[in-house]
Amino acid sequence: MPNVRSPCQWKRRLLSSVVESQLLYAAPIWATQVSKIARTTANLIRPQREAALRVIRAYRSVSDEASLLLARMPPVDLMALERTRIRDWLAAALEPGTVRPSKAAIKREERQATLTLWQTRWESSRKDEWTRRAIPNVKRWMERTVVGVPSSYHMTQVLTNHGCFQY
């Protein structure tokens, strides 16, 4: 898809959800093993990064951390661990004599844990200094109510500092 005069961001996001669902197939089974190996995690994030670049209409030189954040797509390895934690919660809730929280409450709590892990990764990254200054807080960016940013090719260039700017 071309970056200019092409489908809107939400149509692109819909297409990227197909990539995410394929990447997360049976995630609770393999997530803990994959998260231990950096090379496997990098291989897992690569197709997600490509989808995120299409969603935000960015150049291919934008890093995976910045592209995933701007596209509001948590890294797939963190999402896989989130699904593992949800599965464990639900399995523990089936035991007799336990208080069973709602599935929605479990998902909300685990998403907050995922965002906390992502924030730690975002702060410790040595890439994306420009984007990190513009967007220091992952939770605030993900939970914002104004949607559509970055909806344009030019806004993405500004937020990533990957564009033709005259200094």
CSV table of C-alpha atoms in Angstrom, one decimal:
chain,number,residue,atom,x,y,z
A,1,MET,CA,0.0,0.0,0.0
A,2,PRO,CA,1.3,3.4,-0.8
A,3,ASN,CA,1.8,5.8,2.1
A,4,VAL,CA,0.0,8.8,0.5
A,5,ARG,CA,-3.6,8.7,-0.8
A,6,SER,CA,-4.4,5.2,0.1
A,7,PRO,CA,-6.6,3.4,2.7
A,8,CYS,CA,-7.0,5.2,6.0
A,9,GLN,CA,-5.2,4.1,9.2
A,10,TRP,CA,-8.1,2.1,10.6
A,11,LYS,CA,-8.4,0.0,7.4
A,12,ARG,CA,-4.7,-0.6,7.6
A,13,ARG,CA,-5.0,-1.6,11.3
A,14,LEU,CA,-7.7,-4.1,10.4
A,15,LEU,CA,-5.3,-5.7,7.9
A,16,SER,CA,-2.6,-5.8,10.5
A,17,SER,CA,-4.9,-7.6,12.9
A,18,VAL,CA,-4.7,-10.6,10.6
A,19,VAL,CA,-0.9,-10.6,11.0
A,20,GLU,CA,-1.2,-10.4,14.8
A,21,SER,CA,-3.7,-13.2,15.0
A,22,GLN,CA,-1.5,-15.5,12.9
A,23,LEU,CA,1.5,-14.6,15.1
A,24,LEU,CA,-0.4,-15.3,18.3
A,25,TYR,CA,-1.8,-18.6,17.3
A,26,ALA,CA,-1.5,-21.0,20.3
A,27,ALA,CA,0.5,-18.3,22.1
A,28,PRO,CA,0.0,-19.6,25.7
A,29,ILE,CA,1.8,-22.8,24.7
A,30,TRP,CA,5.0,-21.3,23.2
A,31,ALA,CA,5.2,-17.8,24.8
A,32,THR,CA,7.4,-18.6,27.8
A,33,GLN,CA,10.0,-20.5,25.7
A,34,VAL,CA,10.1,-17.8,23.0
A,35,SER,CA,10.5,-14.9,25.4
A,36,LYS,CA,13.7,-16.4,26.8
A,37,ILE,CA,15.5,-16.3,23.4
A,38,ALA,CA,16.2,-12.9,22.0
A,39,ARG,CA,16.7,-14.0,18.4
A,40,THR,CA,13.4,-15.8,18.3
A,41,THR,CA,11.7,-12.8,19.8
A,42,ALA,CA,13.2,-10.6,17.1
A,43,ASN,CA,12.1,-13.0,14.4
A,44,LEU,CA,8.6,-12.9,15.8
A,45,ILE,CA,8.5,-9.1,15.9
A,46,ARG,CA,9.7,-8.6,12.4
A,47,PRO,CA,6.4,-9.3,10.6
A,48,GLN,CA,4.5,-7.2,13.2
A,49,ARG,CA,6.9,-4.3,12.5
A,50,GLU,CA,6.2,-4.5,8.8
A,51,ALA,CA,2.4,-4.4,9.5
A,52,ALA,CA,2.9,-1.5,11.9
A,53,LEU,CA,5.0,0.4,9.3
A,54,ARG,CA,2.0,0.1,6.9
A,55,VAL,CA,-0.5,1.2,9.6
A,56,ILE,CA,1.4,4.4,10.4
A,57,ARG,CA,2.6,5.0,6.8
A,58,ALA,CA,6.2,5.2,7.8
A,59,TYR,CA,9.5,4.7,6.1
A,60,ARG,CA,11.2,1.3,6.5
A,61,SER,CA,14.0,3.0,8.5
A,62,VAL,CA,11.7,3.6,11.5
A,63,SER,CA,12.6,1.2,14.2
A,64,ASP,CA,10.3,-1.6,15.5
A,65,GLU,CA,9.8,0.1,18.9
A,66,ALA,CA,8.7,3.4,17.4
A,67,SER,CA,6.5,1.8,14.7
A,68,LEU,CA,4.7,-0.5,17.2
A,69,LEU,CA,4.1,2.3,19.6
A,70,LEU,CA,2.7,4.7,17.0
A,71,ALA,CA,0.5,2.0,15.6
A,72,ARG,CA,-0.7,1.2,19.1
A,73,MET,CA,0.3,-2.4,18.7
A,74,PRO,CA,2.0,-4.0,21.8
A,75,PRO,CA,5.0,-6.2,20.9
A,76,VAL,CA,3.8,-9.6,20.0
A,77,ASP,CA,6.1,-11.3,22.5
A,78,LEU,CA,4.5,-9.3,25.3
A,79,MET,CA,1.0,-10.0,24.0
A,80,ALA,CA,1.8,-13.7,24.0
A,81,LEU,CA,2.9,-13.6,27.6
A,82,GLU,CA,-0.3,-11.6,28.4
A,83,ARG,CA,-2.4,-14.4,26.9
A,84,THR,CA,-0.4,-17.0,28.9
A,85,ARG,CA,-1.1,-15.1,32.1
A,86,ILE,CA,-4.8,-14.8,31.2
A,87,ARG,CA,-5.0,-18.6,30.6
A,88,ASP,CA,-3.3,-19.2,33.9
A,89,TRP,CA,-5.8,-16.9,35.7
A,90,LEU,CA,-8.8,-18.7,34.1
A,91,ALA,CA,-7.4,-22.1,34.9
A,92,ALA,CA,-6.9,-21.1,38.6
A,93,ALA,CA,-10.4,-19.7,38.7
A,94,LEU,CA,-11.9,-23.1,37.7
A,95,GLU,CA,-10.6,-24.7,40.9
A,96,PRO,CA,-13.3,-25.2,43.5
A,97,GLY,CA,-13.6,-22.7,46.3
A,98,THR,CA,-11.9,-19.9,44.5
A,99,VAL,CA,-13.5,-16.5,43.8
A,100,ARG,CA,-13.9,-16.2,40.1
A,101,PRO,CA,-13.3,-12.7,38.6
A,102,SER,CA,-14.8,-11.9,35.3
A,103,LYS,CA,-12.9,-12.6,32.2
A,104,ALA,CA,-13.0,-8.9,31.2
A,105,ALA,CA,-11.5,-7.9,34.5
A,106,ILE,CA,-8.7,-10.4,34.1
A,107,LYS,CA,-8.0,-9.1,30.6
A,108,ARG,CA,-8.0,-5.4,31.8
A,109,GLU,CA,-5.6,-6.2,34.6
A,110,GLU,CA,-3.2,-8.2,32.4
A,111,ARG,CA,-3.3,-5.5,29.7
A,112,GLN,CA,-2.1,-3.1,32.4
A,113,ALA,CA,0.7,-5.5,33.3
A,114,THR,CA,1.7,-5.7,29.6
A,115,LEU,CA,1.7,-1.9,29.2
A,116,THR,CA,4.0,-1.7,32.3
A,117,LEU,CA,6.4,-4.2,30.7
A,118,TRP,CA,6.3,-2.3,27.5
A,119,GLN,CA,7.0,1.0,29.3
A,120,THR,CA,10.1,-0.6,30.9
A,121,ARG,CA,11.2,-1.8,27.5
A,122,TRP,CA,10.5,1.6,25.9
A,123,GLU,CA,12.5,3.5,28.6
A,124,SER,CA,15.5,1.1,28.3
A,125,SER,CA,15.7,1.2,24.5
A,126,ARG,CA,18.7,2.9,23.0
A,127,LYS,CA,16.8,3.6,19.8
A,128,ASP,CA,14.1,6.2,19.1
A,129,GLU,CA,15.3,9.1,21.2
A,130,TRP,CA,13.2,11.5,19.2
A,131,THR,CA,10.0,9.5,19.5
A,132,ARG,CA,10.6,8.8,23.2
A,133,ARG,CA,10.9,12.5,23.9
A,134,ALA,CA,7.6,13.1,22.0
A,135,ILE,CA,5.8,10.1,23.6
A,136,PRO,CA,7.4,9.3,27.0
A,137,ASN,CA,4.5,7.4,28.4
A,138,VAL,CA,3.3,4.2,26.7
A,139,LYS,CA,0.1,3.8,28.9
A,140,ARG,CA,-1.0,7.4,28.1
A,141,TRP,CA,-0.4,6.9,24.4
A,142,MET,CA,-2.3,3.7,24.3
A,143,GLU,CA,-5.2,4.9,26.4
A,144,ARG,CA,-5.7,8.2,24.7
A,145,THR,CA,-9.2,9.0,23.4
A,146,VAL,CA,-8.1,11.1,20.4
A,147,VAL,CA,-7.7,8.6,17.6
A,148,GLY,CA,-6.2,9.0,14.2
A,149,VAL,CA,-2.8,10.3,15.3
A,150,PRO,CA,-0.6,9.7,13.5
A,151,SER,CA,-3.2,9.4,10.7
A,152,SER,CA,-1.1,11.1,8.1
A,153,TYR,CA,2.1,10.4,6.5
A,154,HIS,CA,3.5,13.8,7.5
A,155,MET,CA,2.6,13.4,11.2
A,156,THR,CA,4.4,10.1,11.3
A,157,GLN,CA,7.5,11.7,9.8
A,158,VAL,CA,7.4,14.4,12.5
A,159,LEU,CA,6.9,11.9,15.4
A,160,THR,CA,9.7,9.6,14.2
A,161,ASN,CA,12.1,12.3,12.9
A,162,HIS,CA,12.3,10.3,9.6
A,163,GLY,CA,11.5,12.8,6.9
A,164,CYS,CA,12.7,15.6,4.8
A,165,PHE,CA,13.1,18.4,7.3
A,166,GLN,CA,15.0,21.6,6.9
A,167,TYR,CA,16.9,22.6,10.0
